[in-house]
């Protein structure tokens, strides 16, 4: 497993244990080069699910990517890692049990937005700004106002 800090290719497993519900294995790893510690999860994947980004862009559903984008949105926000994990797991379940072999990336984006909206307003706006591809500060402001108004209702 490549080190997320220095990109060195090898890490050592320091500890390995099943998650509470037994659906995954959590491994603590240490980079052989820089010594940084990080955690990986091993899960069963029933089948490959294809995420359709556009007409000619498709990629395999990747939980890690989803986790990363949610984590970035929640950075420095008072959102417990556990709640982030739960949100990502719930989205993964929805995606995997949809019965479809392909899912639009926009559908996943909506699921993330719905989940973040309940977790943290700032994280929600951050994610939405990337997801909706805001180009101007004004888009961002308009959206923040919409969120603030929705919150008051
Ligand atoms: Zn490293």
PDB file of C-alpha atoms and ligand atoms in Angstrom:
ATOM      1  CA  UNK A   1       0.000   0.000   0.000  1.00  0.00           C
ATOM      2  CA  UNK A   2       1.465   3.323  -1.054  1.00  0.00           C
ATOM      3  CA  UNK A   3       2.154   5.864   1.670  1.00  0.00           C
ATOM      4  CA  UNK A   4      -0.290   8.804   1.382  1.00  0.00           C
ATOM      5  CA  UNK A   5       2.331  11.154   2.802  1.00  0.00           C
ATOM      6  CA  UNK A   6       5.483  10.441   0.804  1.00  0.00           C
ATOM      7  CA  UNK A   7       4.141   8.035  -1.887  1.00  0.00           C
ATOM      8  CA  UNK A   8       6.672   5.348  -0.959  1.00  0.00           C
ATOM      9  CA  UNK A   9       5.404   2.014  -2.281  1.00  0.00           C
ATOM     10  CA  UNK A  10       5.762  -0.176   0.790  1.00  0.00           C
ATOM     11  CA  UNK A  11       4.214  -0.069   4.218  1.00  0.00           C
ATOM     12  CA  UNK A  12       4.168  -2.530   7.086  1.00  0.00           C
ATOM     13  CA  UNK A  13       0.995  -3.742   8.749  1.00  0.00           C
ATOM     14  CA  UNK A  14       1.262  -2.982  12.458  1.00  0.00           C
ATOM     15  CA  UNK A  15      -2.170  -4.064  13.553  1.00  0.00           C
ATOM     16  CA  UNK A  16      -5.122  -5.740  11.892  1.00  0.00           C
ATOM     17  CA  UNK A  17      -8.596  -6.197  13.263  1.00  0.00           C
ATOM     18  CA  UNK A  18     -12.171  -6.603  12.073  1.00  0.00           C
ATOM     19  CA  UNK A  19     -14.535  -3.635  12.331  1.00  0.00           C
ATOM     20  CA  UNK A  20     -17.352  -3.772  14.869  1.00  0.00           C
ATOM     21  CA  UNK A  21     -19.897  -5.126  12.426  1.00  0.00           C
ATOM     22  CA  UNK A  22     -17.397  -7.525  10.877  1.00  0.00           C
ATOM     23  CA  UNK A  23     -17.888  -6.103   7.392  1.00  0.00           C
ATOM     24  CA  UNK A  24     -14.340  -4.844   7.050  1.00  0.00           C
ATOM     25  CA  UNK A  25     -10.793  -5.319   8.286  1.00  0.00           C
ATOM     26  CA  UNK A  26      -8.998  -2.318   9.615  1.00  0.00           C
ATOM     27  CA  UNK A  27      -5.227  -2.275   9.285  1.00  0.00           C
ATOM     28  CA  UNK A  28      -2.823   0.147  10.884  1.00  0.00           C
ATOM     29  CA  UNK A  29       0.153   0.596   8.625  1.00  0.00           C
ATOM     30  CA  UNK A  30       3.461   2.304   8.871  1.00  0.00           C
ATOM     31  CA  UNK A  31       5.411   3.635   5.921  1.00  0.00           C
ATOM     32  CA  UNK A  32       8.772   1.913   5.573  1.00  0.00           C
ATOM     33  CA  UNK A  33      10.319   5.113   4.337  1.00  0.00           C
ATOM     34  CA  UNK A  34       8.986   8.138   6.230  1.00  0.00           C
ATOM     35  CA  UNK A  35       7.516   6.207   9.174  1.00  0.00           C
ATOM     36  CA  UNK A  36       4.079   7.849   8.876  1.00  0.00           C
ATOM     37  CA  UNK A  37       1.178   5.789  10.195  1.00  0.00           C
ATOM     38  CA  UNK A  38      -2.122   5.441   8.391  1.00  0.00           C
ATOM     39  CA  UNK A  39      -5.156   3.178   8.326  1.00  0.00           C
ATOM     40  CA  UNK A  40      -6.587   1.095   5.524  1.00  0.00           C
ATOM     41  CA  UNK A  41      -9.844  -0.826   5.299  1.00  0.00           C
ATOM     42  CA  UNK A  42     -10.406  -4.032   3.441  1.00  0.00           C
ATOM     43  CA  UNK A  43     -13.954  -4.754   2.332  1.00  0.00           C
ATOM     44  CA  UNK A  44     -15.783  -7.257   0.219  1.00  0.00           C
ATOM     45  CA  UNK A  45     -16.810  -5.858  -3.107  1.00  0.00           C
ATOM     46  CA  UNK A  46     -19.559  -7.870  -4.657  1.00  0.00           C
ATOM     47  CA  UNK A  47     -19.049  -6.636  -8.165  1.00  0.00           C
ATOM     48  CA  UNK A  48     -17.501  -3.746  -9.955  1.00  0.00           C
ATOM     49  CA  UNK A  49     -19.769  -0.821 -10.226  1.00  0.00           C
ATOM     50  CA  UNK A  50     -19.220   1.700 -12.963  1.00  0.00           C
ATOM     51  CA  UNK A  51     -19.564   5.395 -12.306  1.00  0.00           C
ATOM     52  CA  UNK A  52     -20.598   7.326 -15.383  1.00  0.00           C
ATOM     53  CA  UNK A  53     -19.049  10.773 -15.347  1.00  0.00           C
ATOM     54  CA  UNK A  54     -20.044  11.741 -18.856  1.00  0.00           C
ATOM     55  CA  UNK A  55     -20.731  10.131 -22.224  1.00  0.00           C
ATOM     56  CA  UNK A  56     -17.154   9.032 -22.652  1.00  0.00           C
ATOM     57  CA  UNK A  57     -15.840   9.002 -19.114  1.00  0.00           C
ATOM     58  CA  UNK A  58     -16.483   5.990 -16.952  1.00  0.00           C
ATOM     59  CA  UNK A  59     -14.592   4.614 -13.991  1.00  0.00           C
ATOM     60  CA  UNK A  60     -14.965   1.894 -11.397  1.00  0.00           C
ATOM     61  CA  UNK A  61     -16.662   2.987  -8.205  1.00  0.00           C
ATOM     62  CA  UNK A  62     -13.969   3.652  -5.645  1.00  0.00           C
ATOM     63  CA  UNK A  63     -14.899   4.056  -1.997  1.00  0.00           C
ATOM     64  CA  UNK A  64     -11.537   5.639  -1.235  1.00  0.00           C
ATOM     65  CA  UNK A  65     -12.212   8.479  -3.655  1.00  0.00           C
ATOM     66  CA  UNK A  66     -15.615   9.043  -2.140  1.00  0.00           C
ATOM     67  CA  UNK A  67     -14.071   9.055   1.340  1.00  0.00           C
ATOM     68  CA  UNK A  68     -11.463  11.530   0.240  1.00  0.00           C
ATOM     69  CA  UNK A  69     -13.932  14.013  -1.202  1.00  0.00           C
ATOM     70  CA  UNK A  70     -16.131  13.833   1.898  1.00  0.00           C
ATOM     71  CA  UNK A  71     -13.069  14.187   4.172  1.00  0.00           C
ATOM     72  CA  UNK A  72     -11.887  17.240   2.246  1.00  0.00           C
ATOM     73  CA  UNK A  73     -15.313  18.852   2.600  1.00  0.00           C
ATOM     74  CA  UNK A  74     -15.263  18.149   6.360  1.00  0.00           C
ATOM     75  CA  UNK A  75     -11.682  19.240   6.983  1.00  0.00           C
ATOM     76  CA  UNK A  76     -11.303  21.195  10.222  1.00  0.00           C
ATOM     77  CA  UNK A  77     -15.041  20.989  10.793  1.00  0.00           C
ATOM     78  CA  UNK A  78     -16.431  19.522  14.015  1.00  0.00           C
ATOM     79  CA  UNK A  79     -17.542  16.323  12.321  1.00  0.00           C
ATOM     80  CA  UNK A  80     -16.425  13.059  13.930  1.00  0.00           C
ATOM     81  CA  UNK A  81     -14.554  10.621  11.679  1.00  0.00           C
ATOM     82  CA  UNK A  82     -17.106   8.022  12.689  1.00  0.00           C
ATOM     83  CA  UNK A  83     -19.944  10.066  11.178  1.00  0.00           C
ATOM     84  CA  UNK A  84     -17.982  10.531   7.977  1.00  0.00           C
ATOM     85  CA  UNK A  85     -17.385   6.764   7.799  1.00  0.00           C
ATOM     86  CA  UNK A  86     -21.081   6.143   8.373  1.00  0.00           C
ATOM     87  CA  UNK A  87     -22.072   8.537   5.626  1.00  0.00           C
ATOM     88  CA  UNK A  88     -19.636   6.973   3.179  1.00  0.00           C
ATOM     89  CA  UNK A  89     -20.798   3.457   4.117  1.00  0.00           C
ATOM     90  CA  UNK A  90     -24.419   4.393   3.680  1.00  0.00           C
ATOM     91  CA  UNK A  91     -23.733   5.861   0.240  1.00  0.00           C
ATOM     92  CA  UNK A  92     -21.717   2.797  -0.726  1.00  0.00           C
ATOM     93  CA  UNK A  93     -24.603   0.569   0.372  1.00  0.00           C
ATOM     94  CA  UNK A  94     -27.124   2.602  -1.601  1.00  0.00           C
ATOM     95  CA  UNK A  95     -24.881   2.417  -4.646  1.00  0.00           C
ATOM     96  CA  UNK A  96     -24.160  -1.295  -4.329  1.00  0.00           C
ATOM     97  CA  UNK A  97     -27.704  -2.344  -3.626  1.00  0.00           C
ATOM     98  CA  UNK A  98     -29.239  -0.227  -6.381  1.00  0.00           C
ATOM     99  CA  UNK A  99     -29.244  -3.271  -8.635  1.00  0.00           C
ATOM    100  CA  UNK A 100     -27.740  -1.263 -11.449  1.00  0.00           C
ATOM    101  CA  UNK A 101     -24.280  -1.901 -12.855  1.00  0.00           C
ATOM    102  CA  UNK A 102     -23.812   1.760 -13.687  1.00  0.00           C
ATOM    103  CA  UNK A 103     -24.536   4.867 -11.714  1.00  0.00           C
ATOM    104  CA  UNK A 104     -24.226   8.517 -12.713  1.00  0.00           C
ATOM    105  CA  UNK A 105     -21.601  10.441 -10.771  1.00  0.00           C
ATOM    106  CA  UNK A 106     -24.230  13.141 -10.334  1.00  0.00           C
ATOM    107  CA  UNK A 107     -26.432  10.663  -8.442  1.00  0.00           C
ATOM    108  CA  UNK A 108     -23.583   9.940  -6.029  1.00  0.00           C
ATOM    109  CA  UNK A 109     -22.952  13.669  -5.716  1.00  0.00           C
ATOM    110  CA  UNK A 110     -26.582  14.170  -4.695  1.00  0.00           C
ATOM    111  CA  UNK A 111     -26.280  11.439  -2.052  1.00  0.00           C
ATOM    112  CA  UNK A 112     -23.182  13.103  -0.624  1.00  0.00           C
ATOM    113  CA  UNK A 113     -24.877  16.502  -0.608  1.00  0.00           C
ATOM    114  CA  UNK A 114     -27.921  15.117   1.169  1.00  0.00           C
ATOM    115  CA  UNK A 115     -25.721  13.425   3.750  1.00  0.00           C
ATOM    116  CA  UNK A 116     -23.494  16.449   4.355  1.00  0.00           C
ATOM    117  CA  UNK A 117     -26.441  18.756   4.653  1.00  0.00           C
ATOM    118  CA  UNK A 118     -27.440  16.859   7.778  1.00  0.00           C
ATOM    119  CA  UNK A 119     -23.882  16.772   9.139  1.00  0.00           C
ATOM    120  CA  UNK A 120     -22.399  20.212   8.693  1.00  0.00           C
ATOM    121  CA  UNK A 121     -23.475  23.270   6.697  1.00  0.00           C
ATOM    122  CA  UNK A 122     -19.955  24.434   5.890  1.00  0.00           C
ATOM    123  CA  UNK A 123     -18.913  20.981   4.693  1.00  0.00           C
ATOM    124  CA  UNK A 124     -22.070  20.877   2.613  1.00  0.00           C
ATOM    125  CA  UNK A 125     -21.329  24.211   0.948  1.00  0.00           C
ATOM    126  CA  UNK A 126     -17.714  23.221   0.322  1.00  0.00           C
ATOM    127  CA  UNK A 127     -18.702  19.968  -1.310  1.00  0.00           C
ATOM    128  CA  UNK A 128     -21.454  21.616  -3.319  1.00  0.00           C
ATOM    129  CA  UNK A 129     -19.036  24.261  -4.562  1.00  0.00           C
ATOM    130  CA  UNK A 130     -16.808  21.580  -6.038  1.00  0.00           C
ATOM    131  CA  UNK A 131     -19.605  19.334  -7.160  1.00  0.00           C
ATOM    132  CA  UNK A 132     -21.593  22.055  -8.826  1.00  0.00           C
ATOM    133  CA  UNK A 133     -18.353  23.401 -10.241  1.00  0.00           C
ATOM    134  CA  UNK A 134     -18.796  26.961  -9.090  1.00  0.00           C
ATOM    135  CA  UNK A 135     -16.718  29.235 -11.204  1.00  0.00           C
ATOM    136  CA  UNK A 136     -17.341  32.576  -9.659  1.00  0.00           C
ATOM    137  CA  UNK A 137     -17.383  33.827  -6.118  1.00  0.00           C
ATOM    138  CA  UNK A 138     -20.928  35.000  -6.787  1.00  0.00           C
ATOM    139  CA  UNK A 139     -22.140  31.448  -7.415  1.00  0.00           C
ATOM    140  CA  UNK A 140     -20.721  30.557  -4.045  1.00  0.00           C
ATOM    141  CA  UNK A 141     -22.415  33.454  -2.299  1.00  0.00           C
ATOM    142  CA  UNK A 142     -25.761  32.758  -3.957  1.00  0.00           C
ATOM    143  CA  UNK A 143     -25.548  29.171  -2.869  1.00  0.00           C
ATOM    144  CA  UNK A 144     -24.536  30.044   0.694  1.00  0.00           C
ATOM    145  CA  UNK A 145     -27.549  32.341   0.890  1.00  0.00           C
ATOM    146  CA  UNK A 146     -29.833  29.559  -0.361  1.00  0.00           C
ATOM    147  CA  UNK A 147     -28.436  27.229   2.296  1.00  0.00           C
ATOM    148  CA  UNK A 148     -28.810  29.834   5.033  1.00  0.00           C
ATOM    149  CA  UNK A 149     -32.414  30.431   4.001  1.00  0.00           C
ATOM    150  CA  UNK A 150     -33.172  26.728   3.884  1.00  0.00           C
ATOM    151  CA  UNK A 151     -31.705  26.424   7.386  1.00  0.00           C
ATOM    152  CA  UNK A 152     -34.102  29.003   8.758  1.00  0.00           C
ATOM    153  CA  UNK A 153     -37.205  27.336   7.432  1.00  0.00           C
TER     154      UNK A 153
HETATM  155 ZN1  LIG B   1       5.871   7.595   3.692  1.00  0.00          ZN
END
